[in-house]
């Protein structure tokens, strides 16, 4: 696939600015993916949010989790990771803001799948994700 789709998972309460920077920079950088900014634009009932987000995640090739300082309290991010797992959508994390290897990770994301925010590193992870999960040749 020439232009894989990435769903961006982030802590809405603390990292929306980082998400906007990430999306904006990705459009002005030479990256091997397209970000689908399908985040909810308005409040909605939990069940409706879950159905909407899971459908969006299913339509993407991967989920990129923006890992900020307050991930431990980001319950929506943990749900999005579970949705990715349940739908065989590969995912990885990118540290944003003051977060780094010593920061708390959301449930389901492990440290060796979380990297610093460099476009070269992200490009390598995108390439890796395109060989995993539902993107793997022969997966049905």
Short mmCIF file of C-alpha atoms in Angstrom, two decimals:
data_model
loop_
_atom_site.label_atom_id
_atom_site.label_comp_id
_atom_site.label_asym_id
_atom_site.label_seq_id
_atom_site.Cartn_x
_atom_site.Cartn_y
_atom_site.Cartn_z
CA UNK A 1 0.00 0.00 0.00
CA UNK A 2 1.54 3.29 -1.07
CA UNK A 3 -0.14 5.56 1.47
CA UNK A 4 -1.20 3.78 4.65
CA UNK A 5 -3.77 5.38 6.94
CA UNK A 6 -2.91 6.09 10.57
CA UNK A 7 -5.41 6.77 13.36
CA UNK A 8 -4.00 9.10 16.02
CA UNK A 9 -4.82 8.25 19.62
CA UNK A 10 -4.09 10.95 22.19
CA UNK A 11 -5.12 12.27 25.60
CA UNK A 12 -7.83 14.76 24.64
CA UNK A 13 -7.60 16.57 27.99
CA UNK A 14 -3.83 17.14 27.93
CA UNK A 15 -2.31 16.52 24.50
CA UNK A 16 -4.60 18.07 21.90
CA UNK A 17 -1.95 20.70 21.09
CA UNK A 18 0.64 17.96 20.53
CA UNK A 19 -1.82 16.10 18.29
CA UNK A 20 -2.38 19.26 16.22
CA UNK A 21 1.40 19.78 15.89
CA UNK A 22 1.93 16.12 14.95
CA UNK A 23 -0.78 16.20 12.28
CA UNK A 24 0.40 19.56 10.92
CA UNK A 25 4.06 18.56 10.77
CA UNK A 26 3.20 15.25 9.13
CA UNK A 27 1.52 17.13 6.28
CA UNK A 28 4.65 19.23 5.76
CA UNK A 29 7.13 16.37 6.15
CA UNK A 30 8.03 13.49 3.89
CA UNK A 31 6.33 10.73 5.84
CA UNK A 32 5.10 7.41 4.44
CA UNK A 33 1.54 7.64 5.75
CA UNK A 34 -1.60 9.75 5.86
CA UNK A 35 -3.10 10.76 9.19
CA UNK A 36 -6.84 10.46 9.43
CA UNK A 37 -7.93 13.04 12.00
CA UNK A 38 -11.18 11.38 12.99
CA UNK A 39 -11.19 12.48 16.59
CA UNK A 40 -14.61 13.33 17.99
CA UNK A 41 -15.42 17.00 17.46
CA UNK A 42 -18.21 17.10 20.03
CA UNK A 43 -19.32 15.29 23.15
CA UNK A 44 -21.48 12.22 22.57
CA UNK A 45 -22.76 9.26 24.58
CA UNK A 46 -20.04 6.74 25.45
CA UNK A 47 -21.55 3.89 23.44
CA UNK A 48 -21.85 6.05 20.34
CA UNK A 49 -18.24 7.27 20.75
CA UNK A 50 -16.99 3.68 21.08
CA UNK A 51 -18.82 2.49 17.93
CA UNK A 52 -17.63 5.50 15.92
CA UNK A 53 -13.99 5.25 17.00
CA UNK A 54 -13.79 1.48 16.55
CA UNK A 55 -15.11 1.78 12.99
CA UNK A 56 -12.49 4.45 12.25
CA UNK A 57 -9.70 2.32 13.71
CA UNK A 58 -10.84 -0.67 11.62
CA UNK A 59 -10.50 1.44 8.46
CA UNK A 60 -6.88 2.36 9.23
CA UNK A 61 -3.66 0.43 8.77
CA UNK A 62 -2.30 1.40 12.17
CA UNK A 63 -2.83 3.43 15.31
CA UNK A 64 -0.20 5.91 16.46
CA UNK A 65 -0.52 6.66 20.18
CA UNK A 66 0.80 10.06 21.24
CA UNK A 67 2.17 9.40 24.72
CA UNK A 68 2.07 12.45 26.96
CA UNK A 69 2.81 12.95 30.64
CA UNK A 70 -0.69 12.10 31.87
CA UNK A 71 -1.33 8.84 30.03
CA UNK A 72 -2.26 7.01 33.22
CA UNK A 73 -5.52 9.00 33.35
CA UNK A 74 -6.33 8.76 29.62
CA UNK A 75 -8.97 6.02 29.72
CA UNK A 76 -10.06 6.74 26.12
CA UNK A 77 -6.55 5.99 24.86
CA UNK A 78 -6.53 2.61 26.64
CA UNK A 79 -9.91 1.82 25.02
CA UNK A 80 -8.57 2.77 21.58
CA UNK A 81 -5.57 0.46 22.09
CA UNK A 82 -7.94 -2.40 23.02
CA UNK A 83 -10.02 -1.64 19.91
CA UNK A 84 -6.87 -1.85 17.78
CA UNK A 85 -5.90 -5.15 19.42
CA UNK A 86 -9.41 -6.58 18.96
CA UNK A 87 -9.34 -5.68 15.24
CA UNK A 88 -5.74 -6.80 14.57
CA UNK A 89 -4.67 -3.22 13.82
CA UNK A 90 -0.99 -2.74 14.73
CA UNK A 91 -0.02 0.24 16.88
CA UNK A 92 2.96 2.04 18.35
CA UNK A 93 3.59 5.03 20.59
CA UNK A 94 5.40 8.34 20.12
CA UNK A 95 6.50 10.37 23.14
CA UNK A 96 5.24 13.97 23.10
CA UNK A 97 5.87 16.96 25.32
CA UNK A 98 7.88 16.13 28.41
CA UNK A 99 7.10 12.41 28.26
CA UNK A 100 9.88 9.91 27.72
CA UNK A 101 11.03 6.40 28.56
CA UNK A 102 10.30 6.88 32.29
CA UNK A 103 6.71 8.03 31.68
CA UNK A 104 3.63 5.95 32.42
CA UNK A 105 2.27 4.21 29.35
CA UNK A 106 -1.40 3.52 28.72
CA UNK A 107 -2.60 -0.03 29.31
CA UNK A 108 -1.72 -2.23 26.34
CA UNK A 109 1.23 -0.18 25.06
CA UNK A 110 4.68 -1.48 25.87
CA UNK A 111 7.90 0.50 26.07
CA UNK A 112 9.75 -1.17 23.18
CA UNK A 113 6.91 -0.09 20.86
CA UNK A 114 7.20 3.55 21.96
CA UNK A 115 9.73 5.91 20.40
CA UNK A 116 10.93 9.51 20.46
CA UNK A 117 9.27 11.95 18.05
CA UNK A 118 11.58 11.89 15.04
CA UNK A 119 10.15 11.57 11.55
CA UNK A 120 12.83 9.06 10.55
CA UNK A 121 11.95 6.85 13.52
CA UNK A 122 8.25 7.21 12.84
CA UNK A 123 8.78 6.29 9.18
CA UNK A 124 10.63 3.12 10.29
CA UNK A 125 7.77 2.20 12.65
CA UNK A 126 5.17 2.81 9.93
CA UNK A 127 7.10 0.43 7.67
CA UNK A 128 7.17 -2.13 10.49
CA UNK A 129 3.41 -1.75 11.11
CA UNK A 130 2.72 -2.44 7.43
CA UNK A 131 4.19 -5.93 7.99
CA UNK A 132 2.11 -6.70 11.10
CA UNK A 133 -1.45 -7.50 12.05
CA UNK A 134 -4.09 -7.03 9.38
CA UNK A 135 -1.48 -5.54 7.02
CA UNK A 136 0.48 -8.81 6.88
CA UNK A 137 0.19 -10.61 3.57
CA UNK A 138 -2.14 -13.58 3.78
CA UNK A 139 -4.13 -12.23 6.75
CA UNK A 140 -7.88 -12.59 6.36
#
